[in-house]
Amino acid sequence: MKKEPTRRQKRIILIGHSAAGKTTLCQYLNHEALRYCKTQTVQIINQNMIDTPGEYVERTYMRGALMVTATDADLIVLVQDATDNSTIFPPAYVSQFAKPSIGVVTKADLVDENQIENAKKFLKLAGAQKIFVTSSVAGTGFEELVSLLGYE
Ligand SMILES: Nc1nc2c(ncn2[C@@H]2O[C@H](COP(=O)(O)OP(=O)(O)O)[C@@H](O)[C@H]2O)c(=O)[nH]1
Ligand SMILES: [Mg+2]
């Protein structure tokens, strides 16, 4: 039997390159102390966040596992590191999931405006429907995101 029919909080799956800031983002959204911890496997956090290792998107043979894991989520969250001048997401990447998606730019505290625009462009090309520019370290850019996710 399926449970939680009245769940308000969106269940998200975070997808992105290793070290993009996925786990830190989860910790921030969860009001946890930020601490580095390599994500070795899929982790369900607080019932509503599915954190994935970077290898899931980096390695072609892991993509099937990522697709299966994503079936549990309400929303796909593509995570793009603003300090990274390349992206792991091919154009229209999210279309394969057939689910709503957003993009989150991380590490905004470390970059200039051009790098932010570049990161946003990668996420748009990947198909993210809405984009948020954040810094988990500075705690900026979360207001609208937290409200969209129903995590207040
Ligand atoms: N300056 C800064 N560093 C960040 C931010 N988010 C993550 N990091 C750092 O980036 C590194 C990788 O983060 P992590 O969350 O483990 O990445 P993951 O592999 O995508 O889960 C860690 O050293 C984090 O402290 C941020 O918003 N600003
Ligand atoms: Mg991680």
PDB file of C-alpha atoms and ligand atoms in Angstrom:
ATOM      1  CA  MET A   1       0.000   0.000   0.000  1.00  0.00           C
ATOM      2  CA  LYS A   2       1.190   3.523  -0.763  1.00  0.00           C
ATOM      3  CA  LYS A   3       1.382   5.785   2.245  1.00  0.00           C
ATOM      4  CA  GLU A   4       1.667   9.531   2.805  1.00  0.00           C
ATOM      5  CA  PRO A   5      -1.129  10.661   0.445  1.00  0.00           C
ATOM      6  CA  THR A   6      -1.156  14.131   2.009  1.00  0.00           C
ATOM      7  CA  ARG A   7       2.576  14.785   1.838  1.00  0.00           C
ATOM      8  CA  ARG A   8       3.136  18.462   1.054  1.00  0.00           C
ATOM      9  CA  GLN A   9       6.889  18.519   0.796  1.00  0.00           C
ATOM     10  CA  LYS A  10       8.237  17.763  -2.625  1.00  0.00           C
ATOM     11  CA  ARG A  11      10.466  14.779  -2.922  1.00  0.00           C
ATOM     12  CA  ILE A  12      13.499  15.829  -4.914  1.00  0.00           C
ATOM     13  CA  ILE A  13      16.364  14.005  -6.567  1.00  0.00           C
ATOM     14  CA  LEU A  14      19.643  15.891  -6.847  1.00  0.00           C
ATOM     15  CA  ILE A  15      21.730  15.167  -9.905  1.00  0.00           C
ATOM     16  CA  GLY A  16      25.086  16.666 -10.773  1.00  0.00           C
ATOM     17  CA  HIS A  17      28.820  16.278 -11.141  1.00  0.00           C
ATOM     18  CA  SER A  18      30.939  15.100  -8.192  1.00  0.00           C
ATOM     19  CA  ALA A  19      31.702  18.018  -5.881  1.00  0.00           C
ATOM     20  CA  ALA A  20      28.990  20.183  -7.471  1.00  0.00           C
ATOM     21  CA  GLY A  21      27.590  20.783  -3.994  1.00  0.00           C
ATOM     22  CA  LYS A  22      24.619  18.355  -3.910  1.00  0.00           C
ATOM     23  CA  THR A  23      25.205  16.982  -0.426  1.00  0.00           C
ATOM     24  CA  THR A  24      25.981  20.423   0.973  1.00  0.00           C
ATOM     25  CA  LEU A  25      22.735  21.681  -0.579  1.00  0.00           C
ATOM     26  CA  CYS A  26      20.833  18.853   1.136  1.00  0.00           C
ATOM     27  CA  GLN A  27      22.491  19.697   4.419  1.00  0.00           C
ATOM     28  CA  TYR A  28      21.565  23.342   4.019  1.00  0.00           C
ATOM     29  CA  LEU A  29      17.930  22.597   3.130  1.00  0.00           C
ATOM     30  CA  ASN A  30      17.824  20.281   6.119  1.00  0.00           C
ATOM     31  CA  HIS A  31      19.239  22.871   8.517  1.00  0.00           C
ATOM     32  CA  GLU A  32      22.164  20.562   9.202  1.00  0.00           C
ATOM     33  CA  ALA A  33      25.707  21.692   9.908  1.00  0.00           C
ATOM     34  CA  LEU A  34      27.629  21.736   6.619  1.00  0.00           C
ATOM     35  CA  ARG A  35      30.296  19.079   6.630  1.00  0.00           C
ATOM     36  CA  TYR A  36      32.068  17.325   3.837  1.00  0.00           C
ATOM     37  CA  CYS A  37      31.091  13.721   3.278  1.00  0.00           C
ATOM     38  CA  LYS A  38      31.673  11.847   0.033  1.00  0.00           C
ATOM     39  CA  THR A  39      28.412  10.386  -1.232  1.00  0.00           C
ATOM     40  CA  GLN A  40      29.173   6.746  -2.038  1.00  0.00           C
ATOM     41  CA  THR A  41      25.667   5.607  -2.777  1.00  0.00           C
ATOM     42  CA  VAL A  42      22.125   6.897  -3.110  1.00  0.00           C
ATOM     43  CA  GLN A  43      20.992   8.449   0.146  1.00  0.00           C
ATOM     44  CA  ILE A  44      17.477   9.336   1.155  1.00  0.00           C
ATOM     45  CA  ILE A  45      17.577  12.247   3.534  1.00  0.00           C
ATOM     46  CA  ASN A  46      14.684  13.287   5.721  1.00  0.00           C
ATOM     47  CA  GLN A  47      12.279  11.241   3.518  1.00  0.00           C
ATOM     48  CA  ASN A  48      12.242  13.911   0.852  1.00  0.00           C
ATOM     49  CA  MET A  49      15.696  14.285  -0.647  1.00  0.00           C
ATOM     50  CA  ILE A  50      17.411  11.714  -2.790  1.00  0.00           C
ATOM     51  CA  ASP A  51      21.109  12.529  -2.911  1.00  0.00           C
ATOM     52  CA  THR A  52      23.045  10.754  -5.637  1.00  0.00           C
ATOM     53  CA  PRO A  53      26.758  10.236  -6.190  1.00  0.00           C
ATOM     54  CA  GLY A  54      28.260  12.170  -9.101  1.00  0.00           C
ATOM     55  CA  GLU A  55      29.175   8.846 -10.696  1.00  0.00           C
ATOM     56  CA  TYR A  56      25.494   8.278 -11.457  1.00  0.00           C
ATOM     57  CA  VAL A  57      25.535  10.902 -14.138  1.00  0.00           C
ATOM     58  CA  GLU A  58      29.237  10.763 -15.005  1.00  0.00           C
ATOM     59  CA  ARG A  59      29.299   7.091 -15.971  1.00  0.00           C
ATOM     60  CA  THR A  60      27.166   5.898 -18.813  1.00  0.00           C
ATOM     61  CA  TYR A  61      26.639   2.467 -17.228  1.00  0.00           C
ATOM     62  CA  MET A  62      25.142   4.097 -14.121  1.00  0.00           C
ATOM     63  CA  ARG A  63      22.478   6.027 -16.012  1.00  0.00           C
ATOM     64  CA  GLY A  64      19.922   3.211 -15.792  1.00  0.00           C
ATOM     65  CA  ALA A  65      20.260   3.209 -12.006  1.00  0.00           C
ATOM     66  CA  LEU A  66      19.711   6.946 -11.984  1.00  0.00           C
ATOM     67  CA  MET A  67      16.528   6.615 -14.052  1.00  0.00           C
ATOM     68  CA  VAL A  68      15.136   3.997 -11.672  1.00  0.00           C
ATOM     69  CA  THR A  69      16.044   6.065  -8.619  1.00  0.00           C
ATOM     70  CA  ALA A  70      14.370   9.121 -10.136  1.00  0.00           C
ATOM     71  CA  THR A  71      10.992   7.407 -10.446  1.00  0.00           C
ATOM     72  CA  ASP A  72      10.524   8.040  -6.709  1.00  0.00           C
ATOM     73  CA  ALA A  73      10.928  11.795  -7.023  1.00  0.00           C
ATOM     74  CA  ASP A  74       8.398  14.574  -7.694  1.00  0.00           C
ATOM     75  CA  LEU A  75      11.002  16.952  -8.988  1.00  0.00           C
ATOM     76  CA  ILE A  76      14.382  16.618 -10.689  1.00  0.00           C
ATOM     77  CA  VAL A  77      16.999  19.051  -9.370  1.00  0.00           C
ATOM     78  CA  LEU A  78      19.988  19.556 -11.635  1.00  0.00           C
ATOM     79  CA  VAL A  79      22.933  20.910  -9.695  1.00  0.00           C
ATOM     80  CA  GLN A  80      25.534  22.990 -11.529  1.00  0.00           C
ATOM     81  CA  ASP A  81      28.692  24.261  -9.842  1.00  0.00           C
ATOM     82  CA  ALA A  82      29.184  27.935 -10.767  1.00  0.00           C
ATOM     83  CA  THR A  83      32.970  27.523 -10.582  1.00  0.00           C
ATOM     84  CA  ASP A  84      32.860  24.801 -13.246  1.00  0.00           C
ATOM     85  CA  ASN A  85      33.226  26.216 -16.746  1.00  0.00           C
ATOM     86  CA  SER A  86      31.827  23.042 -18.262  1.00  0.00           C
ATOM     87  CA  THR A  87      28.760  20.938 -17.612  1.00  0.00           C
ATOM     88  CA  ILE A  88      27.944  17.273 -17.394  1.00  0.00           C
ATOM     89  CA  PHE A  89      24.404  17.801 -18.675  1.00  0.00           C
ATOM     90  CA  PRO A  90      23.813  17.347 -22.393  1.00  0.00           C
ATOM     91  CA  PRO A  91      21.173  19.529 -24.071  1.00  0.00           C
ATOM     92  CA  ALA A  92      17.605  18.498 -23.154  1.00  0.00           C
ATOM     93  CA  TYR A  93      19.009  16.158 -20.491  1.00  0.00           C
ATOM     94  CA  VAL A  94      15.878  16.312 -18.314  1.00  0.00           C
ATOM     95  CA  SER A  95      13.472  15.243 -21.054  1.00  0.00           C
ATOM     96  CA  GLN A  96      14.275  11.552 -20.437  1.00  0.00           C
ATOM     97  CA  PHE A  97      12.845  11.773 -16.914  1.00  0.00           C
ATOM     98  CA  ALA A  98       9.411  13.050 -17.984  1.00  0.00           C
ATOM     99  CA  LYS A  99       9.089  14.956 -14.700  1.00  0.00           C
ATOM    100  CA  PRO A 100       9.193  18.596 -13.667  1.00  0.00           C
ATOM    101  CA  SER A 101      12.688  19.883 -13.181  1.00  0.00           C
ATOM    102  CA  ILE A 102      14.563  22.839 -11.807  1.00  0.00           C
ATOM    103  CA  GLY A 103      18.202  23.852 -11.860  1.00  0.00           C
ATOM    104  CA  VAL A 104      20.271  25.011  -8.925  1.00  0.00           C
ATOM    105  CA  VAL A 105      23.513  26.901  -9.409  1.00  0.00           C
ATOM    106  CA  THR A 106      25.799  26.361  -6.402  1.00  0.00           C
ATOM    107  CA  LYS A 107      28.845  28.193  -4.998  1.00  0.00           C
ATOM    108  CA  ALA A 108      27.631  31.633  -6.078  1.00  0.00           C
ATOM    109  CA  ASP A 109      29.881  33.024  -3.317  1.00  0.00           C
ATOM    110  CA  LEU A 110      32.982  32.017  -5.279  1.00  0.00           C
ATOM    111  CA  VAL A 111      32.279  33.480  -8.723  1.00  0.00           C
ATOM    112  CA  ASP A 112      31.530  36.606 -10.736  1.00  0.00           C
ATOM    113  CA  GLU A 113      28.389  37.517 -12.666  1.00  0.00           C
ATOM    114  CA  ASN A 114      29.667  36.002 -15.936  1.00  0.00           C
ATOM    115  CA  GLN A 115      30.240  32.619 -14.344  1.00  0.00           C
ATOM    116  CA  ILE A 116      26.746  32.699 -12.870  1.00  0.00           C
ATOM    117  CA  GLU A 117      25.256  33.484 -16.269  1.00  0.00           C
ATOM    118  CA  ASN A 118      27.269  30.660 -17.805  1.00  0.00           C
ATOM    119  CA  ALA A 119      26.047  28.165 -15.193  1.00  0.00           C
ATOM    120  CA  LYS A 120      22.453  29.288 -15.745  1.00  0.00           C
ATOM    121  CA  LYS A 121      22.889  28.799 -19.471  1.00  0.00           C
ATOM    122  CA  PHE A 122      24.024  25.176 -18.960  1.00  0.00           C
ATOM    123  CA  LEU A 123      20.957  24.469 -16.826  1.00  0.00           C
ATOM    124  CA  LYS A 124      18.595  26.104 -19.292  1.00  0.00           C
ATOM    125  CA  LEU A 125      20.035  24.075 -22.144  1.00  0.00           C
ATOM    126  CA  ALA A 126      19.625  20.927 -20.072  1.00  0.00           C
ATOM    127  CA  GLY A 127      15.926  21.784 -19.844  1.00  0.00           C
ATOM    128  CA  ALA A 128      15.548  23.062 -16.274  1.00  0.00           C
ATOM    129  CA  GLN A 129      12.231  24.886 -16.060  1.00  0.00           C
ATOM    130  CA  LYS A 130      13.314  27.314 -13.360  1.00  0.00           C
ATOM    131  CA  ILE A 131      16.750  28.220 -12.065  1.00  0.00           C
ATOM    132  CA  PHE A 132      17.931  29.247  -8.615  1.00  0.00           C
ATOM    133  CA  VAL A 133      21.332  30.765  -7.875  1.00  0.00           C
ATOM    134  CA  THR A 134      22.523  29.744  -4.424  1.00  0.00           C
ATOM    135  CA  SER A 135      25.370  29.572  -1.997  1.00  0.00           C
ATOM    136  CA  SER A 136      25.074  27.044   0.799  1.00  0.00           C
ATOM    137  CA  VAL A 137      28.065  28.618   2.491  1.00  0.00           C
ATOM    138  CA  ALA A 138      26.712  32.191   2.404  1.00  0.00           C
ATOM    139  CA  GLY A 139      23.121  30.982   2.793  1.00  0.00           C
ATOM    140  CA  THR A 140      21.879  33.006  -0.171  1.00  0.00           C
ATOM    141  CA  GLY A 141      19.285  32.314  -2.862  1.00  0.00           C
ATOM    142  CA  PHE A 142      17.135  29.864  -0.918  1.00  0.00           C
ATOM    143  CA  GLU A 143      13.973  31.749  -0.060  1.00  0.00           C
ATOM    144  CA  GLU A 144      11.979  31.015  -3.192  1.00  0.00           C
ATOM    145  CA  LEU A 145      13.459  27.539  -3.526  1.00  0.00           C
ATOM    146  CA  VAL A 146      12.511  26.512   0.004  1.00  0.00           C
ATOM    147  CA  SER A 147       8.995  27.765  -0.551  1.00  0.00           C
ATOM    148  CA  LEU A 148       8.661  25.959  -3.898  1.00  0.00           C
ATOM    149  CA  LEU A 149       9.735  22.722  -2.223  1.00  0.00           C
ATOM    150  CA  GLY A 150       7.413  23.234   0.735  1.00  0.00           C
ATOM    151  CA  TYR A 151      10.315  22.855   3.168  1.00  0.00           C
ATOM    152  CA  GLU A 152       9.665  25.852   5.462  1.00  0.00           C
TER     153      GLU A 152
HETATM  154  N1  LIG B   1      32.250  28.105  -1.257  1.00  0.00           N
HETATM  155  C1  LIG B   1      31.312  27.164  -1.376  1.00  0.00           C
HETATM  156  N2  LIG B   1      31.652  25.867  -1.315  1.00  0.00           N
HETATM  157  C2  LIG B   1      30.674  24.933  -1.445  1.00  0.00           C
HETATM  158  C3  LIG B   1      29.311  25.301  -1.634  1.00  0.00           C
HETATM  159  N3  LIG B   1      28.588  24.152  -1.741  1.00  0.00           N
HETATM  160  C4  LIG B   1      29.467  23.146  -1.616  1.00  0.00           C
HETATM  161  N4  LIG B   1      30.727  23.589  -1.437  1.00  0.00           N
HETATM  162  C5  LIG B   1      31.951  22.770  -1.247  1.00  0.00           C
HETATM  163  O1  LIG B   1      32.137  21.954  -2.397  1.00  0.00           O
HETATM  164  C6  LIG B   1      32.670  20.676  -2.034  1.00  0.00           C
HETATM  165  C7  LIG B   1      31.817  19.541  -2.577  1.00  0.00           C
HETATM  166  O2  LIG B   1      30.536  19.602  -2.005  1.00  0.00           O
HETATM  167  P1  LIG B   1      29.571  18.328  -1.901  1.00  0.00           P
HETATM  168  O3  LIG B   1      28.285  18.864  -1.341  1.00  0.00           O
HETATM  169  O4  LIG B   1      30.210  17.211  -1.178  1.00  0.00           O
HETATM  170  O5  LIG B   1      29.390  17.954  -3.439  1.00  0.00           O
HETATM  171  P2  LIG B   1      28.639  16.682  -4.070  1.00  0.00           P
HETATM  172  O6  LIG B   1      29.702  15.735  -4.520  1.00  0.00           O
HETATM  173  O7  LIG B   1      27.879  17.256  -5.241  1.00  0.00           O
HETATM  174  O8  LIG B   1      27.731  16.106  -3.033  1.00  0.00           O
HETATM  175  C8  LIG B   1      32.736  20.669  -0.508  1.00  0.00           C
HETATM  176  O9  LIG B   1      34.048  20.967  -0.125  1.00  0.00           O
HETATM  177  C9  LIG B   1      31.791  21.801  -0.107  1.00  0.00           C
HETATM  178  O10 LIG B   1      32.143  22.390   1.113  1.00  0.00           O
HETATM  179  C10 LIG B   1      28.985  26.702  -1.690  1.00  0.00           C
HETATM  180  O11 LIG B   1      27.832  27.113  -1.862  1.00  0.00           O
HETATM  181  N5  LIG B   1      30.031  27.572  -1.563  1.00  0.00           N
HETATM  182 MG    MG B   2      27.616  14.168  -2.369  1.00  0.00          MG
END
